[in-house]
XYZ file of C-alpha atoms in Angstrom:
663
model
C 151.944 -165.749 -110.132
C 148.384 -165.442 -111.414
C 148.343 -169.117 -112.389
C 149.371 -170.119 -108.856
C 146.518 -168.060 -107.403
C 144.108 -169.585 -109.905
C 145.423 -173.096 -109.031
C 144.717 -172.553 -105.368
C 141.207 -171.435 -106.202
C 140.607 -174.514 -108.353
C 142.112 -176.998 -105.837
C 139.402 -178.787 -103.769
C 139.847 -178.403 -99.986
C 140.273 -182.110 -98.944
C 143.110 -181.484 -96.438
C 140.723 -181.377 -93.506
C 139.324 -184.780 -94.439
C 142.794 -186.382 -94.496
C 143.610 -184.849 -91.127
C 140.432 -186.366 -89.652
C 141.282 -189.800 -91.119
C 144.782 -189.620 -89.640
C 143.348 -188.794 -86.209
C 141.013 -191.799 -86.397
C 144.006 -194.002 -87.315
C 145.955 -192.757 -84.272
C 142.945 -193.418 -82.064
C 142.740 -197.008 -83.410
C 146.443 -197.603 -82.566
C 145.653 -197.580 -78.839
C 143.364 -200.610 -79.116
C 144.444 -202.400 -82.346
C 147.883 -201.489 -83.776
C 147.416 -203.699 -86.878
C 144.176 -201.964 -87.818
C 145.841 -198.604 -87.340
C 148.674 -199.594 -89.740
C 146.166 -200.740 -92.385
C 144.249 -197.498 -92.030
C 147.449 -195.462 -92.397
C 148.408 -197.316 -95.596
C 144.929 -196.719 -97.057
C 145.087 -193.012 -96.153
C 148.520 -192.660 -97.773
C 147.334 -194.340 -100.989
C 144.274 -192.108 -101.153
C 146.397 -188.965 -100.611
C 148.834 -189.918 -103.389
C 145.917 -190.601 -105.764
C 144.291 -187.276 -104.846
C 147.476 -185.308 -105.555
C 147.995 -186.892 -108.948
C 144.405 -186.524 -110.152
C 144.174 -182.980 -108.785
C 147.334 -181.894 -110.640
C 146.008 -183.341 -113.887
C 142.641 -181.646 -113.367
C 144.301 -178.262 -112.746
C 146.323 -178.541 -115.965
C 143.202 -179.275 -117.998
C 141.231 -176.409 -116.416
C 144.057 -173.912 -116.910
C 144.428 -175.008 -120.521
C 140.682 -174.562 -121.060
C 140.762 -171.104 -119.471
C 143.752 -170.097 -121.596
C 141.889 -171.167 -124.722
C 138.786 -169.200 -123.736
C 140.802 -166.097 -122.814
C 142.695 -166.236 -126.067
C 139.466 -166.612 -128.048
C 137.826 -163.758 -126.135
C 140.818 -161.497 -126.711
C 140.782 -162.305 -130.398
C 137.026 -161.744 -130.602
C 137.319 -158.491 -128.640
C 140.065 -157.147 -130.828
C 138.223 -158.199 -133.957
C 134.990 -156.593 -132.686
C 136.691 -153.288 -131.905
C 138.571 -153.176 -135.221
C 135.620 -154.253 -137.389
C 132.854 -152.652 -135.300
C 129.993 -151.193 -137.378
C 130.222 -147.966 -135.329
C 133.108 -145.508 -135.266
C 135.045 -145.978 -132.007
C 137.810 -144.008 -130.357
C 139.652 -144.478 -127.054
C 141.268 -141.390 -125.533
C 142.341 -139.810 -122.266
C 139.570 -137.407 -121.164
C 141.889 -135.264 -119.041
C 143.939 -134.111 -122.059
C 141.988 -135.440 -125.124
C 144.977 -137.576 -126.201
C 143.852 -140.295 -128.623
C 144.982 -143.834 -127.676
C 143.277 -145.853 -130.406
C 140.554 -145.566 -133.037
C 139.086 -147.966 -135.558
C 139.024 -147.507 -139.326
C 135.460 -146.202 -139.368
C 136.416 -143.323 -137.091
C 139.421 -142.572 -139.316
C 137.089 -142.421 -142.307
C 134.777 -140.176 -140.312
C 137.529 -137.642 -139.576
C 139.106 -137.917 -143.024
C 142.396 -139.302 -141.656
C 144.094 -142.030 -143.686
C 146.438 -143.195 -140.927
C 146.275 -143.329 -137.154
C 145.346 -140.520 -134.786
C 147.875 -141.477 -132.117
C 149.571 -138.630 -130.226
C 146.925 -136.182 -131.423
C 144.087 -134.425 -129.624
C 140.518 -135.577 -130.172
C 139.372 -131.951 -130.034
C 141.735 -131.238 -132.981
C 140.253 -134.070 -135.055
C 136.694 -133.161 -134.041
C 136.543 -129.386 -133.396
C 134.081 -128.375 -130.714
C 133.916 -131.794 -129.051
C 134.098 -131.774 -125.242
C 134.456 -134.802 -122.975
C 133.243 -133.014 -119.869
C 130.051 -135.060 -119.822
C 132.108 -138.235 -119.312
C 133.864 -136.744 -116.290
C 130.434 -135.834 -114.896
C 129.432 -139.507 -114.936
C 127.150 -139.355 -117.979
C 127.141 -142.061 -120.648
C 125.637 -139.993 -123.463
C 126.755 -136.656 -124.861
C 123.979 -134.135 -124.165
C 124.315 -132.546 -127.615
C 124.795 -133.863 -131.098
C 128.317 -133.619 -132.527
C 128.797 -132.502 -136.118
C 131.705 -134.025 -138.080
C 132.269 -133.592 -141.817
C 128.707 -132.441 -142.361
C 127.217 -135.417 -140.492
C 125.627 -135.436 -137.040
C 126.403 -138.023 -134.389
C 125.154 -139.085 -130.985
C 128.166 -140.032 -128.863
C 127.953 -142.734 -126.186
C 130.803 -143.682 -123.911
C 132.151 -144.780 -120.549
C 135.250 -144.339 -118.413
C 137.715 -147.002 -117.245
C 140.081 -146.284 -114.377
C 143.697 -147.336 -114.932
C 146.846 -147.352 -112.813
C 149.986 -146.309 -114.635
C 153.304 -145.810 -112.814
C 151.479 -145.628 -109.511
C 149.182 -142.825 -110.668
C 145.453 -143.041 -111.308
C 144.118 -142.007 -114.713
C 141.127 -142.679 -116.959
C 140.536 -144.036 -120.420
C 137.363 -143.125 -122.274
C 135.795 -145.396 -124.864
C 133.274 -143.673 -127.121
C 130.874 -144.938 -129.787
C 129.624 -142.598 -132.497
C 126.131 -143.166 -133.916
C 125.218 -141.376 -137.142
C 121.831 -139.630 -136.688
C 122.037 -137.197 -139.597
C 118.881 -138.410 -141.317
C 116.972 -138.547 -138.050
C 118.059 -134.991 -137.179
C 117.001 -133.721 -140.588
C 113.556 -135.290 -140.208
C 113.236 -133.922 -136.681
C 114.201 -130.405 -137.729
C 111.808 -130.524 -140.640
C 109.051 -131.652 -138.286
C 109.645 -128.734 -135.920
C 110.112 -126.212 -138.733
C 106.903 -127.249 -140.475
C 104.687 -127.118 -137.366
C 101.867 -124.583 -137.774
C 101.768 -121.282 -135.930
C 98.439 -119.525 -135.486
C 98.316 -115.738 -135.208
C 95.402 -113.419 -134.563
C 95.962 -109.807 -135.656
C 93.671 -107.197 -134.093
C 93.353 -103.551 -135.044
C 93.134 -102.568 -131.383
C 92.002 -98.924 -131.775
C 89.462 -99.522 -134.529
C 86.651 -97.565 -132.827
C 88.789 -94.484 -132.137
C 90.346 -94.660 -135.610
C 87.037 -94.764 -137.486
C 84.995 -92.456 -135.296
C 83.644 -89.406 -137.086
C 85.338 -89.854 -140.478
C 83.696 -90.302 -143.919
C 83.093 -93.756 -145.374
C 85.564 -93.222 -148.200
C 88.289 -92.410 -145.643
C 87.413 -95.550 -143.707
C 87.807 -97.652 -146.849
C 91.135 -96.010 -147.664
C 92.474 -96.597 -144.155
C 91.396 -100.243 -144.067
C 92.785 -100.823 -147.553
C 96.117 -99.356 -146.527
C 96.215 -101.531 -143.388
C 95.335 -104.626 -145.438
C 98.193 -103.806 -147.798
C 100.687 -103.469 -144.935
C 99.601 -106.770 -143.399
C 99.660 -108.617 -146.732
C 103.135 -107.291 -147.468
C 104.331 -108.613 -144.103
C 102.699 -112.049 -144.342
C 103.404 -112.867 -148.020
C 107.094 -113.962 -147.634
C 106.060 -116.746 -145.242
C 103.808 -118.456 -147.782
C 101.165 -118.691 -145.091
C 97.417 -118.195 -145.106
C 96.099 -114.821 -143.951
C 92.420 -113.931 -144.081
C 90.233 -111.252 -142.551
C 87.378 -112.753 -140.542
C 86.028 -109.625 -138.844
C 86.108 -105.894 -139.423
C 89.193 -105.516 -137.202
C 90.594 -109.067 -136.978
C 92.820 -111.238 -139.173
C 93.697 -114.923 -138.915
C 97.202 -115.896 -140.013
C 98.618 -119.445 -140.291
C 102.263 -120.056 -141.202
C 105.079 -122.547 -140.581
C 107.286 -122.197 -137.529
C 110.430 -121.935 -139.661
C 109.482 -118.311 -140.423
C 108.894 -117.304 -136.805
C 112.566 -116.544 -136.158
C 112.703 -114.330 -139.256
C 109.687 -112.374 -138.039
C 111.314 -111.945 -134.637
C 114.588 -110.795 -136.159
C 112.596 -108.291 -138.192
C 111.182 -106.987 -134.882
C 107.676 -107.531 -136.214
C 107.958 -104.651 -138.663
C 104.224 -104.807 -139.324
C 103.626 -102.950 -136.041
C 105.552 -99.916 -137.298
C 104.090 -100.292 -140.785
C 100.500 -100.220 -139.512
C 101.342 -97.369 -137.141
C 102.315 -95.278 -140.166
C 98.675 -95.351 -141.320
C 96.915 -92.208 -140.055
C 93.282 -91.163 -140.100
C 92.237 -87.601 -141.072
C 92.789 -86.487 -137.451
C 96.387 -87.838 -137.604
C 95.594 -90.657 -135.201
C 97.828 -93.689 -135.966
C 96.427 -97.174 -136.355
C 97.856 -99.742 -133.912
C 97.990 -103.500 -134.196
C 98.091 -106.222 -131.554
C 99.229 -109.725 -132.481
C 98.664 -112.896 -130.487
C 100.428 -116.066 -131.587
C 100.063 -119.688 -130.508
C 102.737 -122.328 -131.067
C 103.798 -125.756 -129.813
C 100.241 -127.097 -129.451
C 99.029 -130.657 -129.963
C 95.952 -129.766 -132.021
C 94.798 -126.901 -134.232
C 92.013 -126.144 -131.788
C 94.499 -125.804 -128.937
C 96.712 -123.689 -131.200
C 93.851 -121.254 -131.830
C 93.160 -121.096 -128.079
C 96.802 -120.178 -127.457
C 96.532 -117.397 -130.054
C 93.296 -116.115 -128.500
C 94.886 -116.015 -125.040
C 97.919 -114.241 -126.481
C 95.939 -111.504 -128.202
C 93.886 -111.021 -125.035
C 97.149 -110.648 -123.122
C 98.443 -108.139 -125.699
C 95.278 -106.039 -125.437
C 95.339 -106.146 -121.632
C 98.917 -104.839 -121.711
C 97.934 -101.802 -123.735
C 98.064 -103.163 -127.275
C 100.509 -102.320 -130.075
C 102.640 -105.389 -129.325
C 103.139 -109.085 -129.995
C 102.538 -111.874 -127.474
C 103.427 -115.511 -128.158
C 102.146 -118.390 -126.051
C 103.439 -121.949 -126.005
C 102.649 -124.816 -123.652
C 104.476 -123.253 -120.731
C 104.646 -119.453 -120.842
C 104.215 -116.177 -122.715
C 106.796 -114.209 -124.695
C 106.438 -110.459 -125.180
C 107.679 -108.240 -127.992
C 107.120 -104.520 -128.385
C 104.641 -102.806 -126.103
C 106.740 -99.677 -125.650
C 104.217 -97.124 -126.796
C 102.013 -95.364 -124.290
C 98.551 -96.750 -123.678
C 95.771 -94.764 -125.278
C 92.838 -93.710 -123.141
C 89.557 -95.295 -124.193
C 86.908 -92.624 -124.504
C 83.871 -94.860 -124.130
C 82.522 -95.619 -120.654
C 80.310 -98.455 -121.800
C 82.679 -101.047 -120.384
C 82.777 -99.281 -117.011
C 78.987 -99.267 -116.811
C 78.751 -102.945 -117.747
C 81.466 -103.866 -115.232
C 79.791 -101.813 -112.505
C 76.471 -103.599 -112.977
C 78.173 -107.012 -113.060
C 80.221 -106.299 -109.930
C 77.131 -104.973 -108.141
C 75.305 -108.237 -108.852
C 78.273 -110.329 -107.664
C 78.449 -108.342 -104.420
C 74.681 -108.563 -103.841
C 74.680 -112.346 -104.338
C 77.722 -112.991 -102.104
C 77.559 -114.086 -98.460
C 80.783 -112.194 -97.686
C 83.008 -109.886 -99.694
C 86.765 -110.043 -99.105
C 88.970 -107.318 -100.544
C 92.665 -108.075 -101.015
C 95.505 -106.085 -102.541
C 99.163 -106.720 -103.175
C 101.942 -107.271 -100.689
C 103.276 -104.116 -99.054
C 100.116 -102.169 -100.002
C 100.282 -98.494 -100.958
C 97.687 -95.740 -100.930
C 96.316 -96.742 -104.335
C 95.741 -100.291 -103.093
C 93.970 -99.229 -99.873
C 92.037 -96.500 -101.679
C 90.655 -99.012 -104.182
C 89.834 -101.404 -101.324
C 87.875 -98.698 -99.480
C 85.875 -98.013 -102.650
C 84.878 -101.685 -102.859
C 83.859 -101.515 -99.182
C 81.525 -98.630 -100.043
C 79.925 -100.746 -102.798
C 79.393 -103.677 -100.417
C 77.937 -101.380 -97.754
C 75.488 -99.996 -100.321
C 74.431 -103.563 -101.259
C 74.176 -104.624 -97.611
C 76.783 -107.378 -97.882
C 79.327 -107.943 -95.067
C 82.773 -106.862 -96.259
C 86.300 -107.488 -94.942
C 89.654 -106.126 -96.058
C 92.754 -108.317 -95.808
C 95.333 -106.451 -93.749
C 99.106 -106.632 -94.093
C 100.472 -106.858 -90.512
C 103.876 -105.427 -91.453
C 104.501 -101.654 -91.659
C 103.665 -100.317 -95.118
C 103.055 -97.002 -96.920
C 99.302 -97.247 -96.320
C 99.454 -97.885 -92.563
C 98.310 -94.351 -91.677
C 95.340 -94.528 -94.044
C 94.371 -97.932 -92.653
C 94.458 -96.405 -89.165
C 92.227 -93.503 -90.281
C 89.703 -95.870 -91.831
C 89.793 -98.176 -88.809
C 88.636 -95.318 -86.575
C 85.334 -95.056 -88.472
C 82.300 -96.919 -87.073
C 81.619 -98.383 -90.516
C 85.077 -100.005 -90.493
C 84.911 -101.618 -87.082
C 86.311 -105.186 -87.433
C 86.604 -104.761 -91.219
C 90.385 -105.231 -91.389
C 91.228 -108.885 -90.708
C 94.168 -111.234 -91.240
C 94.332 -113.751 -94.119
C 93.919 -116.581 -91.599
C 90.677 -115.131 -90.246
C 89.423 -114.664 -93.791
C 90.115 -118.336 -94.551
C 87.955 -119.295 -91.561
C 85.069 -117.007 -92.583
C 85.111 -117.892 -96.300
C 82.473 -120.200 -97.739
C 81.265 -121.293 -101.171
C 79.255 -118.065 -101.644
C 82.087 -115.691 -100.742
C 83.406 -113.158 -103.268
C 87.059 -112.119 -103.324
C 87.867 -108.782 -104.974
C 91.557 -108.362 -105.844
C 92.629 -104.754 -106.388
C 95.793 -103.139 -107.765
C 97.408 -106.385 -108.931
C 96.672 -109.200 -111.354
C 99.478 -111.591 -110.378
C 98.667 -114.383 -107.894
C 102.126 -114.407 -106.323
C 101.845 -110.705 -105.460
C 98.597 -110.967 -103.501
C 98.642 -110.917 -99.714
C 97.408 -114.524 -99.554
C 97.540 -116.973 -102.439
C 95.766 -119.545 -100.258
C 92.738 -117.287 -99.910
C 92.801 -116.648 -103.660
C 92.686 -120.391 -104.342
C 89.985 -120.981 -101.720
C 87.387 -118.568 -103.125
C 85.182 -119.814 -105.954
C 84.275 -116.333 -107.198
C 87.032 -113.795 -107.806
C 86.877 -110.294 -109.277
C 89.998 -108.406 -110.394
C 90.320 -104.611 -110.682
C 93.748 -103.520 -111.865
C 95.601 -101.052 -114.093
C 99.032 -102.705 -114.337
C 100.125 -104.397 -117.533
C 99.370 -108.077 -117.411
C 102.392 -110.336 -116.887
C 102.948 -113.955 -117.908
C 101.418 -115.066 -114.606
C 97.996 -113.604 -113.914
C 94.766 -114.476 -112.138
C 92.913 -116.622 -114.642
C 89.241 -117.661 -114.739
C 88.060 -114.629 -112.760
C 84.304 -114.090 -112.640
C 84.954 -110.405 -113.399
C 88.140 -108.867 -114.761
C 88.149 -105.073 -114.994
C 91.665 -104.625 -116.312
C 92.490 -101.342 -118.053
C 96.224 -100.595 -118.471
C 95.493 -97.099 -119.783
C 94.086 -96.039 -116.386
C 96.236 -94.019 -114.029
C 95.449 -96.117 -110.964
C 93.228 -98.785 -109.467
C 91.538 -95.995 -107.491
C 90.494 -94.351 -110.764
C 88.916 -97.593 -111.996
C 87.061 -98.159 -108.717
C 85.843 -94.547 -108.741
C 84.408 -95.042 -112.239
C 82.501 -98.078 -110.959
C 81.256 -96.149 -107.923
C 79.650 -93.509 -110.151
C 77.225 -96.162 -111.464
C 76.507 -97.845 -108.107
C 76.017 -95.041 -105.568
C 75.638 -91.319 -105.084
C 78.466 -89.058 -103.854
C 76.660 -88.742 -100.520
C 76.894 -92.526 -100.006
C 80.703 -92.342 -99.993
C 82.386 -91.536 -96.691
C 84.737 -88.557 -96.685
C 87.691 -90.677 -95.574
C 86.948 -93.189 -98.331
C 86.859 -90.399 -100.917
C 90.179 -89.069 -99.624
C 91.695 -92.553 -99.723
C 90.652 -92.946 -103.368
C 91.934 -89.478 -104.242
C 95.227 -90.181 -102.458
C 95.658 -93.317 -104.568
C 95.148 -91.286 -107.740
C 97.522 -88.547 -106.559
C 100.178 -91.169 -105.778
C 100.107 -92.938 -109.126
C 99.756 -89.769 -111.221
C 102.501 -87.895 -109.348
C 100.203 -85.038 -108.357
C 98.215 -85.378 -111.635
C 101.285 -84.773 -113.791
C 101.720 -88.243 -115.341
C 99.443 -90.871 -116.931
C 96.400 -88.611 -116.707
C 93.468 -88.453 -119.088
C 90.118 -86.770 -119.157
C 88.556 -89.650 -117.230
C 91.200 -89.249 -114.501
C 90.007 -85.721 -113.777
C 86.347 -86.769 -114.051
C 86.963 -89.391 -111.363
C 88.770 -86.823 -109.210
C 85.852 -84.415 -109.608
C 83.429 -87.096 -108.407
C 85.571 -87.657 -105.317
C 85.738 -83.922 -104.677
C 81.928 -83.810 -104.777
C 81.919 -86.694 -102.302
C 83.817 -84.551 -99.790
C 87.483 -85.316 -100.402
C 89.701 -82.552 -99.020
C 92.806 -81.991 -101.127
C 94.648 -80.404 -98.196
C 94.132 -83.489 -96.040
C 95.226 -85.674 -98.933
C 98.414 -83.668 -99.316
C 99.243 -84.244 -95.634
C 99.324 -87.982 -96.301
C 102.406 -87.451 -98.476
C 104.422 -85.489 -95.927
C 107.742 -87.020 -94.806
C 109.570 -86.800 -91.520
C 113.046 -85.256 -91.367
C 114.837 -88.610 -91.213
C 113.060 -89.919 -94.305
C 113.771 -86.702 -96.203
C 117.490 -86.913 -95.393
C 117.554 -90.577 -96.487
C 115.784 -89.687 -99.741
C 118.304 -87.023 -100.671
C 121.158 -89.309 -99.673
C 119.897 -91.777 -102.309
C 119.666 -88.974 -104.871
C 123.236 -87.968 -104.046
C 124.431 -91.524 -104.867
C 122.659 -91.577 -108.244
C 124.748 -91.807 -111.393
C 123.899 -91.299 -115.041
C 124.241 -94.622 -116.852
C 122.975 -93.694 -120.303
C 121.573 -90.514 -121.719
C 118.426 -89.779 -119.764
C 118.776 -92.791 -117.414
C 119.829 -92.407 -113.764
C 120.644 -95.371 -111.513
C 121.087 -95.162 -107.736
C 122.523 -98.264 -106.050
C 122.295 -98.215 -102.245
C 124.323 -100.799 -100.311
C 122.144 -100.707 -97.176
C 118.488 -101.186 -96.287
C 116.236 -98.162 -96.748
C 112.501 -97.684 -96.591
C 110.593 -98.674 -99.693
C 108.596 -95.459 -99.586
C 111.827 -93.485 -99.333
C 113.293 -95.338 -102.321
C 110.145 -94.772 -104.392
C 110.118 -91.080 -103.504
C 113.795 -90.811 -104.417
C 113.046 -92.346 -107.818
C 110.238 -89.801 -108.281
C 112.472 -86.939 -107.180
C 115.177 -87.882 -109.675
C 112.706 -87.192 -112.493
C 112.614 -83.548 -111.393
C 116.260 -83.196 -112.447
C 116.802 -81.844 -115.925
C 118.066 -84.447 -118.386
C 116.681 -87.479 -116.519
C 113.881 -89.324 -118.285
C 113.984 -92.595 -116.303
C 115.293 -93.456 -112.836
C 116.087 -96.691 -111.005
C 116.737 -97.072 -107.271
C 118.075 -100.369 -105.869
C 118.675 -101.433 -102.272
C 119.216 -104.817 -100.544
C 116.579 -106.414 -98.329
C 117.771 -109.723 -96.793
C 118.457 -112.133 -99.688
C 116.717 -110.029 -102.322
C 117.023 -106.610 -103.918
C 114.179 -104.096 -104.120
C 113.970 -101.967 -107.268
C 111.852 -98.852 -107.782
C 111.704 -97.477 -111.323
C 110.048 -94.344 -112.659
C 109.740 -92.761 -116.097
C 108.241 -89.577 -117.467
C 108.961 -89.964 -121.174
C 109.372 -92.563 -123.840
C 111.332 -95.052 -121.724
C 109.078 -97.929 -120.668
C 110.452 -99.057 -117.295
C 107.945 -101.917 -117.097
C 109.491 -103.607 -120.135
C 112.962 -103.249 -118.587
C 112.054 -104.667 -115.174
C 109.966 -107.418 -116.717
C 113.228 -108.969 -117.937
C 114.293 -109.269 -114.269
C 110.974 -110.606 -113.006
C 109.394 -107.301 -111.985
C 106.329 -105.532 -113.299
C 104.205 -102.413 -113.256
C 103.402 -99.981 -116.038
C 105.286 -97.770 -118.452
C 105.728 -94.907 -115.959
C 106.143 -96.759 -112.656
C 107.449 -100.251 -112.041
C 109.148 -102.260 -109.332
C 110.499 -105.648 -108.471
C 111.802 -107.893 -105.718
C 114.727 -109.715 -107.311
C 116.581 -112.520 -105.467
C 120.364 -112.192 -105.394
C 123.119 -109.837 -104.282
C 123.000 -106.097 -104.873
C 126.020 -106.245 -107.208
C 124.585 -109.041 -109.346
C 121.128 -107.478 -109.632
C 122.699 -104.119 -110.492
C 124.652 -105.761 -113.330
C 121.512 -107.526 -114.551
C 119.604 -104.231 -114.488
C 122.261 -102.418 -116.522
C 122.249 -105.307 -119.003
C 118.438 -105.096 -119.287
C 118.665 -101.334 -119.874
C 121.262 -101.873 -122.612
C 119.122 -104.552 -124.226
C 116.080 -102.278 -124.142
C 117.829 -99.440 -125.954
C 119.631 -101.752 -128.389
C 116.301 -103.275 -129.429
C 114.900 -99.774 -129.830
C 117.664 -98.754 -132.261
């Protein structure tokens, strides 16, 4: 049947020509019958000759094609059997082996055929899913008999008994030596670490020289004991800094050991029983040693800005955080505050406009800090504008109070208006956040050449880089406290409006939970300055009053709370509630005996809002950071995309991971 079809394809189409000749012969018969007869005889002879020669030609062509096909089949079979690569043909839907060459049999250790067996049985762990997905290369290397292979293949569709099925042909390329060289290359890449004794000044203050030497000697011993097993190079290049180079193969071991040097150094105490703390910044996956050192420097800066006593690793793309669960220690010196105040005063004086911007959904701490910056700009005589969030937020009442003052007429503007007013000499002051995506307007942040950041939250992997001024102190109770410290060096209490002082005090009251959490001596000094400036504590307290509906909603959330682990309460709400109400419910849960940390979750469109609070050793910032949130050890939050059930499961998993790592 196939030969007949092929014959028709090979037969020239001369029939039309013979028909035309016959028609001409018939036309000639009307005028000259003899000529018509001669023409008919000639046409008949030509047709007979054509048929004979065409039949002979078809036989020769078919014979030639048969010879070629036979040779190709022989060559194909010989190539498959004697191929230099292991080959196997199987059915991907059930892993049934159809055929394999001798090299594949040697690879699997089989002496005979693999027919009627499963490929996954001969090669444990092998999956053909990638073939069904249309790929021609296995995404992972396959290990067989101690060797590693890259597997290439393709699918062929077949019809058997009226049903469609597939056959997969795979080729196995041995890349064992290449993989070994590649792994050795990655394992032997250098890692640069900078170790900083982050509380050196507090540790050494007021103790004898012999005690200082003993403490430093003990710390050196702990660090040397930790670094020696890696065979790396560790040297001290400053009184409180160490440089450590080692191969990347040891990094996993250090991680599995949970960076025991942190606990080891913390066991060193000075005569006043103050523990030494260490911050480590590591750089890896860099193209040059210079870039590697820059990564390590950025990492240790990140570790210090997050409170110290932790490890931060930076690669080409992001940061990784380890530790950081201890409480931040208050820095006693105010030298940095004075230097920052003078620098910020100069930036404000030199600016054409000052724009103040906080985070999305601003709270009283955010607006309080913004009002303090407005007082600085007013003192310097520089026009100042505050970026306003048009949506309802916890600070709406305070914004309304400030807006009634003559000094704040036309001060609150939209991000769009700020973009129009901004020029090359404008200064943008970001308060109460250090993450670009959390600001009210990222476009305005990118548009301003000079940016100053004042924040107390722990720095996350994404932060505002290249700021002209960065006053970032994670030990501080609030952004309002930091701004108040700056105000003490730039103006007198009489220069601060009473409403501004109350806004700053309200921000401190909010973040310290009525001065019961995250407070230090400098917190009360800042509050005393605000009190001298005219802040009325009674008026501040009124700002925290709730209406009856909000109070009922708050206690409804508390009623739904459940204890998940010892000391941890989780309240999952399946409907939208006010963010302020949720935050207050999380605060209220801490008043219950036996609860050390609380989490409140509720859905908001296609995301879930989380408010977390802690009053003890549980660091809620570390927990929520795993979900994409942030904050500080005592108060954190997040806006996590997904369903309420999924986010709740992820939160419980993050809590479990936190306590498992702590064990």
